[in-house]
Coordinates of C-alpha atoms in Angstrom, one line a residue:
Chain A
X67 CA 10.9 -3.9 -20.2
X68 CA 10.7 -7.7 -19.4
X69 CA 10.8 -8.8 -23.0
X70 CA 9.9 -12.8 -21.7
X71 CA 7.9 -11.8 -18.9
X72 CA 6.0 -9.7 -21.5
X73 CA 5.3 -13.1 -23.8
X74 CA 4.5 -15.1 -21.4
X75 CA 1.7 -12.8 -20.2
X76 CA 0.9 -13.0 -24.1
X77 CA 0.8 -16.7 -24.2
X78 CA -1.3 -17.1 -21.4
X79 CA -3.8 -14.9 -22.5
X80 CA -3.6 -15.8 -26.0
X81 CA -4.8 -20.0 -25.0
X82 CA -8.0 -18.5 -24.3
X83 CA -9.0 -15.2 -26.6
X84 CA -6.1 -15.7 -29.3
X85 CA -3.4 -14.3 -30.2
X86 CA -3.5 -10.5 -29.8
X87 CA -6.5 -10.3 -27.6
X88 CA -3.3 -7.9 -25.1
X89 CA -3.0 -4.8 -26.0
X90 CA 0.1 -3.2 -24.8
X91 CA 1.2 0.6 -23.7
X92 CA 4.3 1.7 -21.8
X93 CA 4.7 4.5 -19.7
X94 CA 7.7 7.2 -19.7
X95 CA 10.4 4.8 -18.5
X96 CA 9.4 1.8 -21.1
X97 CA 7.3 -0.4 -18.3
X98 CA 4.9 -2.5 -20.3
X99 CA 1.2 -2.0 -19.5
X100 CA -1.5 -5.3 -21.3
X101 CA -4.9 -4.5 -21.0
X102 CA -6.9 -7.6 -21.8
X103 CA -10.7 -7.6 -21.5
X104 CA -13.4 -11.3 -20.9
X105 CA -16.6 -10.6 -21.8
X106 CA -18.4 -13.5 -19.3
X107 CA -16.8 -14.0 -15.7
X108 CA -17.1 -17.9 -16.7
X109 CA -13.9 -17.1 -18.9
X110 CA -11.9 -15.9 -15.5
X111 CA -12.0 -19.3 -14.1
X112 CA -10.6 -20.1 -17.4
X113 CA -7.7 -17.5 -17.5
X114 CA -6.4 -17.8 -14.1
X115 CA -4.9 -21.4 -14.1
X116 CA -3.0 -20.2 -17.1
X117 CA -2.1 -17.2 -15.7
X118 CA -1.1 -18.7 -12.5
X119 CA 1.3 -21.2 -14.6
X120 CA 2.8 -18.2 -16.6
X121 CA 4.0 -17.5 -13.0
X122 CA 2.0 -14.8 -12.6
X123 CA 1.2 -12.5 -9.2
X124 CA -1.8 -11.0 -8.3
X125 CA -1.2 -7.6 -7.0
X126 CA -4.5 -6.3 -6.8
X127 CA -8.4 -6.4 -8.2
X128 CA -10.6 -3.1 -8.4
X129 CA -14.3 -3.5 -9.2
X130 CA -16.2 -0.3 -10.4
X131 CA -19.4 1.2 -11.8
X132 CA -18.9 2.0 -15.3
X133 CA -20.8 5.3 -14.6
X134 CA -19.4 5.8 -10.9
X135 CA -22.7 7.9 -10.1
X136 CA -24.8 4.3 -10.5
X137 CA -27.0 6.4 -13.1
X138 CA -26.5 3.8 -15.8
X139 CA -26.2 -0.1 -15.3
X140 CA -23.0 -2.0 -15.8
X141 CA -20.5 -2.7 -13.5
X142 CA -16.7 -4.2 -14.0
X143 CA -13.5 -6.2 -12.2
X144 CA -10.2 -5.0 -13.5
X145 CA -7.6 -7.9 -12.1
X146 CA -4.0 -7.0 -11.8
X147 CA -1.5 -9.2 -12.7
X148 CA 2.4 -9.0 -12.3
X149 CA 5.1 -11.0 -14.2
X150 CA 8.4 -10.2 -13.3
X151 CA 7.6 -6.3 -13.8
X152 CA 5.6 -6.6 -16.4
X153 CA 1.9 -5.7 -15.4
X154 CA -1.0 -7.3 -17.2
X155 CA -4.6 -5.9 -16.1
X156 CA -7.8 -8.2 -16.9
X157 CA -10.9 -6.3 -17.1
X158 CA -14.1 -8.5 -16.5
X159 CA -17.7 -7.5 -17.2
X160 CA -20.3 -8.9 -14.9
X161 CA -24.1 -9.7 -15.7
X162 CA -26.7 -7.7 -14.4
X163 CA -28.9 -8.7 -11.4
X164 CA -27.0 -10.2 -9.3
X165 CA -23.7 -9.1 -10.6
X166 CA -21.5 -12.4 -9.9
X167 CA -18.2 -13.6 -10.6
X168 CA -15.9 -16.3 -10.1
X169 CA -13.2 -17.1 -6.6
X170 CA -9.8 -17.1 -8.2
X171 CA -8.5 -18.3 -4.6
X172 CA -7.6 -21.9 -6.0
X173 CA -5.4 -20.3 -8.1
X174 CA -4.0 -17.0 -6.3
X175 CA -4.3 -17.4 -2.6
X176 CA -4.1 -13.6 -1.9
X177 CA -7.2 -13.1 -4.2
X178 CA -8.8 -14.1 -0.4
X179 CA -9.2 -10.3 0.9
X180 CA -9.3 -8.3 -2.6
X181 CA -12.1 -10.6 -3.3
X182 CA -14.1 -9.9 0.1
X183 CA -13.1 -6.3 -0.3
X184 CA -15.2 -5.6 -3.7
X185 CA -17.8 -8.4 -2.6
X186 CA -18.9 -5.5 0.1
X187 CA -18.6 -2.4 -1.3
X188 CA -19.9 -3.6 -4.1
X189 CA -21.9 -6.2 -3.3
X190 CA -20.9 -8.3 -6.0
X191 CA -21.4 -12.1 -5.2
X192 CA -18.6 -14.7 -4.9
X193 CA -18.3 -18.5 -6.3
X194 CA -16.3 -20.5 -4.5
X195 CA -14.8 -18.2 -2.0
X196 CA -13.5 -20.2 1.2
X197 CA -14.4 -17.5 3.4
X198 CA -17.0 -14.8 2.5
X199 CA -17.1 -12.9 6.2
X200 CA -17.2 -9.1 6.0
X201 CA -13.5 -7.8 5.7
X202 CA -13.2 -3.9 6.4
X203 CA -17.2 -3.5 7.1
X204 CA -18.5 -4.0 10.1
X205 CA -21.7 -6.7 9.0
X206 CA -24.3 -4.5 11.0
X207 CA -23.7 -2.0 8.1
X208 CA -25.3 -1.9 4.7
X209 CA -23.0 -3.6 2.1
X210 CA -22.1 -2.2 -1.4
X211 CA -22.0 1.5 -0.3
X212 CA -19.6 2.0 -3.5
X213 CA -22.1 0.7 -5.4
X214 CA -24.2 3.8 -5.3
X215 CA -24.4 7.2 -5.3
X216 CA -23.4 8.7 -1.4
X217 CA -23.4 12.4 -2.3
X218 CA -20.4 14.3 -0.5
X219 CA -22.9 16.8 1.3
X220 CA -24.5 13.5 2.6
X221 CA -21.3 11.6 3.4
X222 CA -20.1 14.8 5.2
X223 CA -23.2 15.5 6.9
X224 CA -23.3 12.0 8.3
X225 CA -22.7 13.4 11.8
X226 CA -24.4 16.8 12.3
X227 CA -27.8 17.0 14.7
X228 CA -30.7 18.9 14.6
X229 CA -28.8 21.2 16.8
X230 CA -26.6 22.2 14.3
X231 CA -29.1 23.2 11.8
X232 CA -31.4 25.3 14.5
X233 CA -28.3 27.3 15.3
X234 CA -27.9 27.6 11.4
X235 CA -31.4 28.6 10.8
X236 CA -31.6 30.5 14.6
X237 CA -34.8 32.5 14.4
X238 CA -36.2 31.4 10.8
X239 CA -38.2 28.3 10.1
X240 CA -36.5 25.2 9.5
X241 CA -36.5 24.4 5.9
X242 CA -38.3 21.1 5.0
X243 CA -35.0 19.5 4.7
X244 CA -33.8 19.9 7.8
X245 CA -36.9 18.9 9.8
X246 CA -36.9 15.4 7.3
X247 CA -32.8 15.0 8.0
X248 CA -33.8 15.5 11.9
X249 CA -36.5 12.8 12.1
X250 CA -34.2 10.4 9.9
X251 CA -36.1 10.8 7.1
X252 CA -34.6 10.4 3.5
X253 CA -34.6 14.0 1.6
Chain B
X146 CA 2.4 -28.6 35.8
X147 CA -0.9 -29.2 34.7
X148 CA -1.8 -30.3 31.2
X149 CA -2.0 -28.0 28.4
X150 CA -4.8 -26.7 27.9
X151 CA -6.2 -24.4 24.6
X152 CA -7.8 -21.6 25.1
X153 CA -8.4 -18.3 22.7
X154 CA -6.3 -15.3 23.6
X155 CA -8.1 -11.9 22.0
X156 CA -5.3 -9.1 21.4
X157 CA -6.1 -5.7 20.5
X158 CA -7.5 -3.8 18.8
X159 CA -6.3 -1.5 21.4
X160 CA -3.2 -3.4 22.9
X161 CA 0.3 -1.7 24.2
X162 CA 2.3 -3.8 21.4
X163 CA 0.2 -2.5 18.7
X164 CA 0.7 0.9 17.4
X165 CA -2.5 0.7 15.6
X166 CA -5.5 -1.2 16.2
X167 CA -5.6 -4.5 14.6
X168 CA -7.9 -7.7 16.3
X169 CA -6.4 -10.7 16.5
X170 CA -8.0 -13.9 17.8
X171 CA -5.4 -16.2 18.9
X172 CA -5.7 -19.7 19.6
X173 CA -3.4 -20.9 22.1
X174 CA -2.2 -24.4 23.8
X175 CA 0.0 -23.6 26.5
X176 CA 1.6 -20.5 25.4
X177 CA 2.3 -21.9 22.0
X178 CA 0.0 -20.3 19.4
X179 CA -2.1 -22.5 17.0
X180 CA -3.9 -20.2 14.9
X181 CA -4.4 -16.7 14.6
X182 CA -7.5 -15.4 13.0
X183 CA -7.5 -11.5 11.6
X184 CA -10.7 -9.1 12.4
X185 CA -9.9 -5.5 10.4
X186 CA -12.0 -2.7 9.6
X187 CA -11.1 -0.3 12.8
X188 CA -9.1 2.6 10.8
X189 CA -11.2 2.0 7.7
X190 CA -12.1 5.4 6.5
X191 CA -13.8 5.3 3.1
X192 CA -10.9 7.2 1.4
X193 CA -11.5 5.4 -2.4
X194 CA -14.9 7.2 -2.3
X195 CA -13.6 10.3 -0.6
X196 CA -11.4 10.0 -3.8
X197 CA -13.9 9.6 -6.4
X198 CA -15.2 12.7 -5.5
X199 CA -12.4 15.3 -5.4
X200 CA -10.6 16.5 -8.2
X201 CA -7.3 15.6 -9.2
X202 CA -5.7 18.2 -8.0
X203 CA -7.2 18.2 -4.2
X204 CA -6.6 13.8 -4.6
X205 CA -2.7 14.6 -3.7
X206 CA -3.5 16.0 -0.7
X207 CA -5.9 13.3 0.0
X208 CA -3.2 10.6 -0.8
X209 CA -0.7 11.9 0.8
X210 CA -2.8 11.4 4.2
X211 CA -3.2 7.6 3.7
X212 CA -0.2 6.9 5.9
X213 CA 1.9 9.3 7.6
X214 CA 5.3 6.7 7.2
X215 CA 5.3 6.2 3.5
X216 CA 3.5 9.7 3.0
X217 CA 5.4 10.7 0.0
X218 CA 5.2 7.3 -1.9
X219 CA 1.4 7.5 -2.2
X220 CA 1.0 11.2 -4.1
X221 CA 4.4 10.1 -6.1
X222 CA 2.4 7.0 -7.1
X223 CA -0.9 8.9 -7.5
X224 CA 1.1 11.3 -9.4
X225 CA 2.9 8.9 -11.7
X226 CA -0.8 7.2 -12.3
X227 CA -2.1 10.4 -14.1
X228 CA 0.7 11.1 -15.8
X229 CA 0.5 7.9 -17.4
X230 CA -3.0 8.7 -18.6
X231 CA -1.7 12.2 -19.7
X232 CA 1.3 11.1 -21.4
X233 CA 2.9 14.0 -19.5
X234 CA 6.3 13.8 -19.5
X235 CA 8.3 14.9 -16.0
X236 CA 10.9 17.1 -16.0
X237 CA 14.5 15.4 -15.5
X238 CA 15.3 17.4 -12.8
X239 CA 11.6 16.5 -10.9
X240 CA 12.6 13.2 -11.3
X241 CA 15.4 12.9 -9.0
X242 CA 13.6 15.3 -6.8
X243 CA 11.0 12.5 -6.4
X244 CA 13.5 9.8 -5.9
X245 CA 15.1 12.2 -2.9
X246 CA 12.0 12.7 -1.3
X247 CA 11.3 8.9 -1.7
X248 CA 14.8 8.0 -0.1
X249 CA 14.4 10.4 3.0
X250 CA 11.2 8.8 3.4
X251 CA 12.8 5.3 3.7
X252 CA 15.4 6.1 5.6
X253 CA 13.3 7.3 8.6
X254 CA 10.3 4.4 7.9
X255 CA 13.0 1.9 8.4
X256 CA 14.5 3.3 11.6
X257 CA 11.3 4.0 12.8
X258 CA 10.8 0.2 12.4
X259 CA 14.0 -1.4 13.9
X260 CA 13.5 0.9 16.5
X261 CA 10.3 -0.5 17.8
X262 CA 11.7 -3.7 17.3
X263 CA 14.5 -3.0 20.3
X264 CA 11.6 -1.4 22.0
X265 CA 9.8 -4.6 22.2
X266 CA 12.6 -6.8 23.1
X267 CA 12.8 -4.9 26.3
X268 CA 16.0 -2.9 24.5
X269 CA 14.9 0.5 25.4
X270 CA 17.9 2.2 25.2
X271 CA 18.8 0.5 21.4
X272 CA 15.0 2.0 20.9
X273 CA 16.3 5.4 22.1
X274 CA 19.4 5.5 20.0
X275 CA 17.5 4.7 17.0
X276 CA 15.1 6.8 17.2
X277 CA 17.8 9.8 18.3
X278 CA 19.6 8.7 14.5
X279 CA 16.5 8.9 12.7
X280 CA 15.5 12.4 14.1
X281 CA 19.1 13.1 11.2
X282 CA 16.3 12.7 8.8
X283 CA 13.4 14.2 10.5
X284 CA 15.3 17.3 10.5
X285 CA 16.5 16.8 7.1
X286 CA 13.1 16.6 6.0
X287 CA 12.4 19.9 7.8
X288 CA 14.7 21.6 6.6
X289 CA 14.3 21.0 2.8
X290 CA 10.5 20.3 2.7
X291 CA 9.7 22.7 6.0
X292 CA 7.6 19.2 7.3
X293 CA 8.5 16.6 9.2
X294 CA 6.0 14.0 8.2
X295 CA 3.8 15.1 5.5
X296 CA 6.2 16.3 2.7
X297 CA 4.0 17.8 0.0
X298 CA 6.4 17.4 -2.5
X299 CA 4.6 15.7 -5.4
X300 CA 2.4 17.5 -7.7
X301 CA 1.4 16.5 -11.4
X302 CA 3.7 16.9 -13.5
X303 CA 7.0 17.4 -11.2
X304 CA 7.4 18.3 -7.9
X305 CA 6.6 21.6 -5.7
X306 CA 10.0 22.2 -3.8
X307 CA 13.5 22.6 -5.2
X308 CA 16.4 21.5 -3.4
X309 CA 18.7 24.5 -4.0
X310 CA 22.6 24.7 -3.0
X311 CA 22.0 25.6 0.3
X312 CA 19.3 22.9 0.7
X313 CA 21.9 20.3 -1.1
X314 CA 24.5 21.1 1.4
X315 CA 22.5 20.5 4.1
X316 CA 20.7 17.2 3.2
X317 CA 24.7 16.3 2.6
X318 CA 25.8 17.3 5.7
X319 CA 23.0 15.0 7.2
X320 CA 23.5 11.9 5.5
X321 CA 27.0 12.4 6.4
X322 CA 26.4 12.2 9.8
X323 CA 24.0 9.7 9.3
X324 CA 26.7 6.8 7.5
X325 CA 28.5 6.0 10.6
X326 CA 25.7 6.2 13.0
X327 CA 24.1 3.6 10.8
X328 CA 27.0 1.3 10.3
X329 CA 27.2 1.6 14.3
X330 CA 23.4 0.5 14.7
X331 CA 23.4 -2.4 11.8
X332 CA 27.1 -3.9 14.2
X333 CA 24.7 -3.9 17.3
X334 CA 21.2 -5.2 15.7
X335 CA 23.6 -7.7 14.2
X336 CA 25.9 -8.9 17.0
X337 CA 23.9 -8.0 19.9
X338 CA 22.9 -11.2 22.3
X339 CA 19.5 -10.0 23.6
X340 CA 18.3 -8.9 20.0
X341 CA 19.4 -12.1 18.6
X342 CA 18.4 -13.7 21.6
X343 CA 15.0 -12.6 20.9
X344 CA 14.5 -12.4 17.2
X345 CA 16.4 -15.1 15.3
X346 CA 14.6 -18.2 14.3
X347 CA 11.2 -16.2 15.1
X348 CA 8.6 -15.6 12.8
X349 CA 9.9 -17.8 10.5
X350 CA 8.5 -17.3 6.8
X351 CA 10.0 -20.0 4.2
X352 CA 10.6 -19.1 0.5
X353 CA 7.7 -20.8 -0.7
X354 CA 5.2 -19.4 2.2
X355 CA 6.6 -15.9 0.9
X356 CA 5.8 -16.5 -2.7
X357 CA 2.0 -18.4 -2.0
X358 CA 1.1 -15.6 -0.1
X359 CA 2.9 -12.9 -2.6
X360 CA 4.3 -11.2 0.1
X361 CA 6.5 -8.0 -1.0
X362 CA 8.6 -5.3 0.5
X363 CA 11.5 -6.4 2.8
X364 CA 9.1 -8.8 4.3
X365 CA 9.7 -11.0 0.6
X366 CA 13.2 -10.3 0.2
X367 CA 14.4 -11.4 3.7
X368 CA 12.7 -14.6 2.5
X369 CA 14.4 -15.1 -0.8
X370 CA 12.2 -12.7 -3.6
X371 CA 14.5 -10.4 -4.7
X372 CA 12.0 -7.9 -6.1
X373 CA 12.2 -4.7 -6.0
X374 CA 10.0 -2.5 -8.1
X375 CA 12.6 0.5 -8.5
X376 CA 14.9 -2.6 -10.4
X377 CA 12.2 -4.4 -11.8
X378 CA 9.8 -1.8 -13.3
X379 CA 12.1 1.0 -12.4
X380 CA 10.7 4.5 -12.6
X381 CA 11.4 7.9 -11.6
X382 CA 15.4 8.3 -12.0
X383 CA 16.2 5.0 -10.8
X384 CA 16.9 3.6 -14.2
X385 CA 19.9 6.3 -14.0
X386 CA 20.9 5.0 -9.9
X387 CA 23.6 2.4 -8.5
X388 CA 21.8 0.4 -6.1
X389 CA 21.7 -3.0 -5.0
X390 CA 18.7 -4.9 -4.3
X391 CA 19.0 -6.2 -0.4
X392 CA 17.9 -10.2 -0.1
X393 CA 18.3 -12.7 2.6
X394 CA 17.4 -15.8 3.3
X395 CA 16.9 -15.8 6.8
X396 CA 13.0 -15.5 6.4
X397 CA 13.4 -14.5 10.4
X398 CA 12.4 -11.6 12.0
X399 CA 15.9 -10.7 12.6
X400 CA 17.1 -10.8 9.1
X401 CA 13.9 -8.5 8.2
X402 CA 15.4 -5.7 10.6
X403 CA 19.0 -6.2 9.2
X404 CA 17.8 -5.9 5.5
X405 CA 15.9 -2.3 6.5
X406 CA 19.1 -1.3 7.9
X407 CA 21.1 -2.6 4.9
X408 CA 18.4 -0.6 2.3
X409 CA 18.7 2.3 4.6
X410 CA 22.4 2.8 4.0
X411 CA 21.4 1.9 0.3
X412 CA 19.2 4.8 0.2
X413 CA 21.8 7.3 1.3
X414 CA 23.7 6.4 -1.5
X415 CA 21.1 6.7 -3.6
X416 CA 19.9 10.6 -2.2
X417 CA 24.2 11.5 -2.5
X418 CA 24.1 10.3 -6.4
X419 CA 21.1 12.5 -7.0
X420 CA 22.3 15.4 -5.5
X421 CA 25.3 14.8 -8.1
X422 CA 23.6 14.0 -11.4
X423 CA 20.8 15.9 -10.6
X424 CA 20.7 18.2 -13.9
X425 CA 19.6 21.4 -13.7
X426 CA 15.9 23.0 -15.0
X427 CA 12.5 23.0 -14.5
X428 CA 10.9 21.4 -11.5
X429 CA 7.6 20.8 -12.5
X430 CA 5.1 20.8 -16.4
X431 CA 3.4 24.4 -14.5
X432 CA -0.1 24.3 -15.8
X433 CA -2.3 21.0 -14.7
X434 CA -2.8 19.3 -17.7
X435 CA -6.1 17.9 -19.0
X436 CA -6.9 14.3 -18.0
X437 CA -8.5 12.5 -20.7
X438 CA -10.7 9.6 -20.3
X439 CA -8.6 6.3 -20.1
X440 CA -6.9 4.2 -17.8
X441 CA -3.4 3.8 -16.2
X442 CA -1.4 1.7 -13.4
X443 CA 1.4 3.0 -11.7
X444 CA 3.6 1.2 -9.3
X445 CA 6.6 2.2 -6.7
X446 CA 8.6 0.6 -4.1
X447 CA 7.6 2.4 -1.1
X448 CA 9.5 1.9 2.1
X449 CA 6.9 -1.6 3.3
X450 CA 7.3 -2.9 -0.3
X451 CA 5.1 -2.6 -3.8
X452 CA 2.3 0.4 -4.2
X453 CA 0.0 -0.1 -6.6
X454 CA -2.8 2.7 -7.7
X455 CA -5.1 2.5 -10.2
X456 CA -6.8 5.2 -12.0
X457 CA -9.7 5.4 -13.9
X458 CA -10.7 8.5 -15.7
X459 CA -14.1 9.5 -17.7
X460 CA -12.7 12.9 -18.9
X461 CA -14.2 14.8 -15.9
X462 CA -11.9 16.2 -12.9
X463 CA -12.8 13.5 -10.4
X464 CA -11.8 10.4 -11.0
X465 CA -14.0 7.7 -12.1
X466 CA -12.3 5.5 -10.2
X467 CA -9.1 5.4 -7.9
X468 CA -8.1 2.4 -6.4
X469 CA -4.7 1.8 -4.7
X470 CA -3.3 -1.0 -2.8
X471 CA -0.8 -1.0 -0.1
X472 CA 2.4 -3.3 0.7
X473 CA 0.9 -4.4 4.4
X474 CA -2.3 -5.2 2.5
X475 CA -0.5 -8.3 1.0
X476 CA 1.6 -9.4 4.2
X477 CA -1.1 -9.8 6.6
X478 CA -2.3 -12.9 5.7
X479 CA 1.2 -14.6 5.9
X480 CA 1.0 -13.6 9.5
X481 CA -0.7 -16.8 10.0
X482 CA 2.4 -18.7 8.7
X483 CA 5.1 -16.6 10.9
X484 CA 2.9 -17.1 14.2
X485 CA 2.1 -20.6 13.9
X486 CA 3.8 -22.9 17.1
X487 CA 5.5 -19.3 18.3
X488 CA 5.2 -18.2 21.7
X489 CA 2.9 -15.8 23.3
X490 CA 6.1 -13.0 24.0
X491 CA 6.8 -12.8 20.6
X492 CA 3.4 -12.1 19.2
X493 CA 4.3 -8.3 19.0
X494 CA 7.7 -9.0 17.7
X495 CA 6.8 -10.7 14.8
X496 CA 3.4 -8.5 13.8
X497 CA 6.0 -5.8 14.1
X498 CA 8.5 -7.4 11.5
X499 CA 6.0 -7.1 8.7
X500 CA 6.3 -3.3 9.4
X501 CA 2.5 -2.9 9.1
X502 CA 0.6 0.0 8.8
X503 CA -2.9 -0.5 9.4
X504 CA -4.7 2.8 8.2
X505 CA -2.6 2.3 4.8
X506 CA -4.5 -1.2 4.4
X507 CA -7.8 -0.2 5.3
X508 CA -7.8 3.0 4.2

């Protein structure tokens, strides 16, 4: 373990929160894992100037549902940091309706496409992003499809025609579902 | 000769110099390029949310199709992400077994790449050669693994395949073969006048380009960032492995090639000091152990440079959330910096000198 790189990430987050606000794990071969947590995405604008002169990277940012299924609110950015092998993850909460948060761009510049990724699957709004086009998703699709529940079956199903359902159901009735699914209804 | 005019040159997504599909608009003045603007999305297949809802178990095989180049570093990783939320510990001898299958990997990954590279300076017959040593580790990989892409060799907890004494002996014999073939290749990609011709002073990516853009993988070292995650936050049996991290400072497309040849005969050394200190014993934990709700990072150097994966667990067997990012994800954007005031013949050169893989980014 990067003893320095390990108090540096400390430091950083400690001009903000105070001291201990990191809490640290290692894994089997004695890598050091911080976990630091902001309760307002205000507080990110904050943290990244310091973390960016604690010579920090950004490796990568994932937003997420804390219930994945979208059946309860609350939704959060986990931003991952790397010093010199030492890896420092900042998990952000965002407000309800719209859930917004903070560029970190003038700080990291290759926060540019992790940013634009969660912005549309999870259609969580940007401040201060310098260029907010779709990345991955093509803008005549909906945006924030992580955002809620796609079930498998319907993911899956995406494809199939009424064909496939006739020759399924060949000489019974239809069930209800089908018939809604063929005229693009919502079941 | 008239003026110079500027004009916008599209390229791709379908385009003979790309081997996957990538749009780039170019803005040209002559047949100098200006600016390059990036349009992706063509290979993006939804696979965090196909992830989300498989279990852990079926998630290696879903990993391990990411990428077919760097196919074994994304289950390793995967792997090595719910074993940290486990706590399960993996067997010593799993352990070199996973370094093996990573080395073999980036042996061939590299080739593949400097390959390609002759192939689009118009050196058909380097490409040819190349490719003919790599097929040493395509058949290596076919004969220990029984695949010559897709390895299946991770599972939680260990790995699936042994490498017995017959298995040892042959993986030696290959590697043995392979040493002077790739001391032969690295004097020609070196000293050859229509590679350097074509690929020195190209692409050019200075230090501090490399380190505003975070670059990583053999794209940051051949510009001067020595990092290397199996030194850095080493994992696996590396802690126990002689290696030394390849740098340059040539930040050129040429010096990118040479360093994937120089980590290429690194990794041989590094599969013949497993097969020696490889201790014998259990290859994998057996049983699938329970995942317990938490949170974990895990992080490798696969053959383009730093994996990341991310997993979030809520005590169920899918994950809550699974989120990994790829080297080429991070060296795309410094694409504008290498193709600025270059010339329209070495567009594919240099896109090909960031070893990018496309349905890896996107996934």
């Amino acid at each position: 373990m990067n003893e320095v790189a390990r108090q540096a990430a400390d430091r950083a987050v400690a001009q903000l929160l105070g001291p201990g606000a990191v809490a640290w794990t290692t894994d089997a071969c004695g890598n050091a894992f911080g976990w630091a947590r902001l309760c307002s995405p205000a507080s990110l604008a904050a943290l990244a100037p310091l973390l960016a002169g604690a010579g920090a990277r950004l490796m990568t940012v994932t937003a997420y549902r804390k219930d994945k299924f979208a059946r309860l609110e609350g939704r959060e950015i986990s931003y991952h940091f790397d010093l010199d092998g030492v890896v420092l993850t900042v998990a952000v909460c965002l407000p309800e309706g719209p859930p917004r948060v903070p560029s970190i761009t003038p700080w990291f510049q290759n926060a540019d496409w992790n940013e634009r990724e969660f912005a549309e699957l999870y259609g969580i709004e940007l401040e201060g992003h310098p260029n907010m086009r779709r990345l991955f998703v093509d803008p005549a699709l909906d945006g924030g499809v992580l955002d809620r529940l796609v079930p498998l079956s319907a993911m899956m199903n995406g494809a199939s025609t009424t064909t496939l359902w006739e020759k399924v159901f060949a000489g019974r009735e239809l069930p209800a579902w089908a018939k809604a699914e063929a005229k693009g209804e919502p079941n | 000769m008239c003026a110079a005019t500027t004009y916008t040159l599209p390229l791709g997504p379908l385009h003979v110099a790309l081997e996957e599909p990538m749009y780039f608009d170019i803005r040209l003045e002559g047949e100098t390029v200006r600016s390059v603007e990036l349009t992706a999305g063509h290979v993006h297949r939804g696979m965090e949310a196909l992830a989300m809802q498989r279990n852990y178990f079926q998630n290696i095989t879903l990993t391990e199709r990411v990428c077919s180049l760097c196919s074994n570093s994304h289950p390793a990783t995967y792997c090595m992400a719910v074993e940290n939320i486990c706590g399960v510990p993996v067997p010593e001898r799993a352990r070199y077994l996973r370094v093996v299958a990573d080395e073999v990997k980036r042996i061939a990954s590299h080739l593949f790449n400097v390959g390609i590279m002759a192939h689009l300076t118009g050196f058909d017959s380097l490409f040819m050669h190349a490719m003919e040593v790599r097929e040493l580790m395509q058949d290596a990989k076919e004969g220990v693994y029984g695949n010559r892409m897709n390895l299946g060799q991770c599972v939680i907890g260990g790995c699936r395949c042994d490498i017995g004494p017959e298995e040892a002996a042959f993986l030696r014999g290959q590697l043995e073969l392979l040493k002077p073939r790739l001391d032969e290749l690295y004097g020609v990609y070196e000293r050859d006048p229509l590679i350097r011709a074509r690929t020195r002073g190209i692409g050019l990516l200075p230090l501090e380009e490399a380190r505003r853009h975070a670059v990583v993988g053999p794209v940051a070292r051949a510009s001067g960032v020595a990092y290397d995650v199996r030194r850095k936050a080493p994992y696996a049996a590396y802690p126990e492995l002689d290696f030394e991290v390849q740098s340059d400072t040539g930040c050129d497309v040429h010096s990118r090639a040479l360093l994937r040849l120089r980590e290429a005969v690194e990794s041989v050394k590094i599969i013949l000091q497993c097969l020696d200190q490889m201790p014998a014993g259990p290859i994998n934990t057996g049983d699938m152990p329970a995942i317990p709700a938490g949170e974990a990072v895990a992080r490798s150097e696969a053959p383009r440079g730093e994996l990341i994966y991310y997993l979030r667990s809520d005590g169920s067997d899918t994950p809550q959330r699974l989120k990994w990012r790829v080297p080429t994800y991070m060296n795309w954007e410094a694409l504008q910096v290498m193709l600025q005031n270059c010339q329209v013949a070495d567009i594919a050169l240099i896109v090909n000198s960031i070893d990018p893989c496309i349905s890896c980014t996107e996934r």
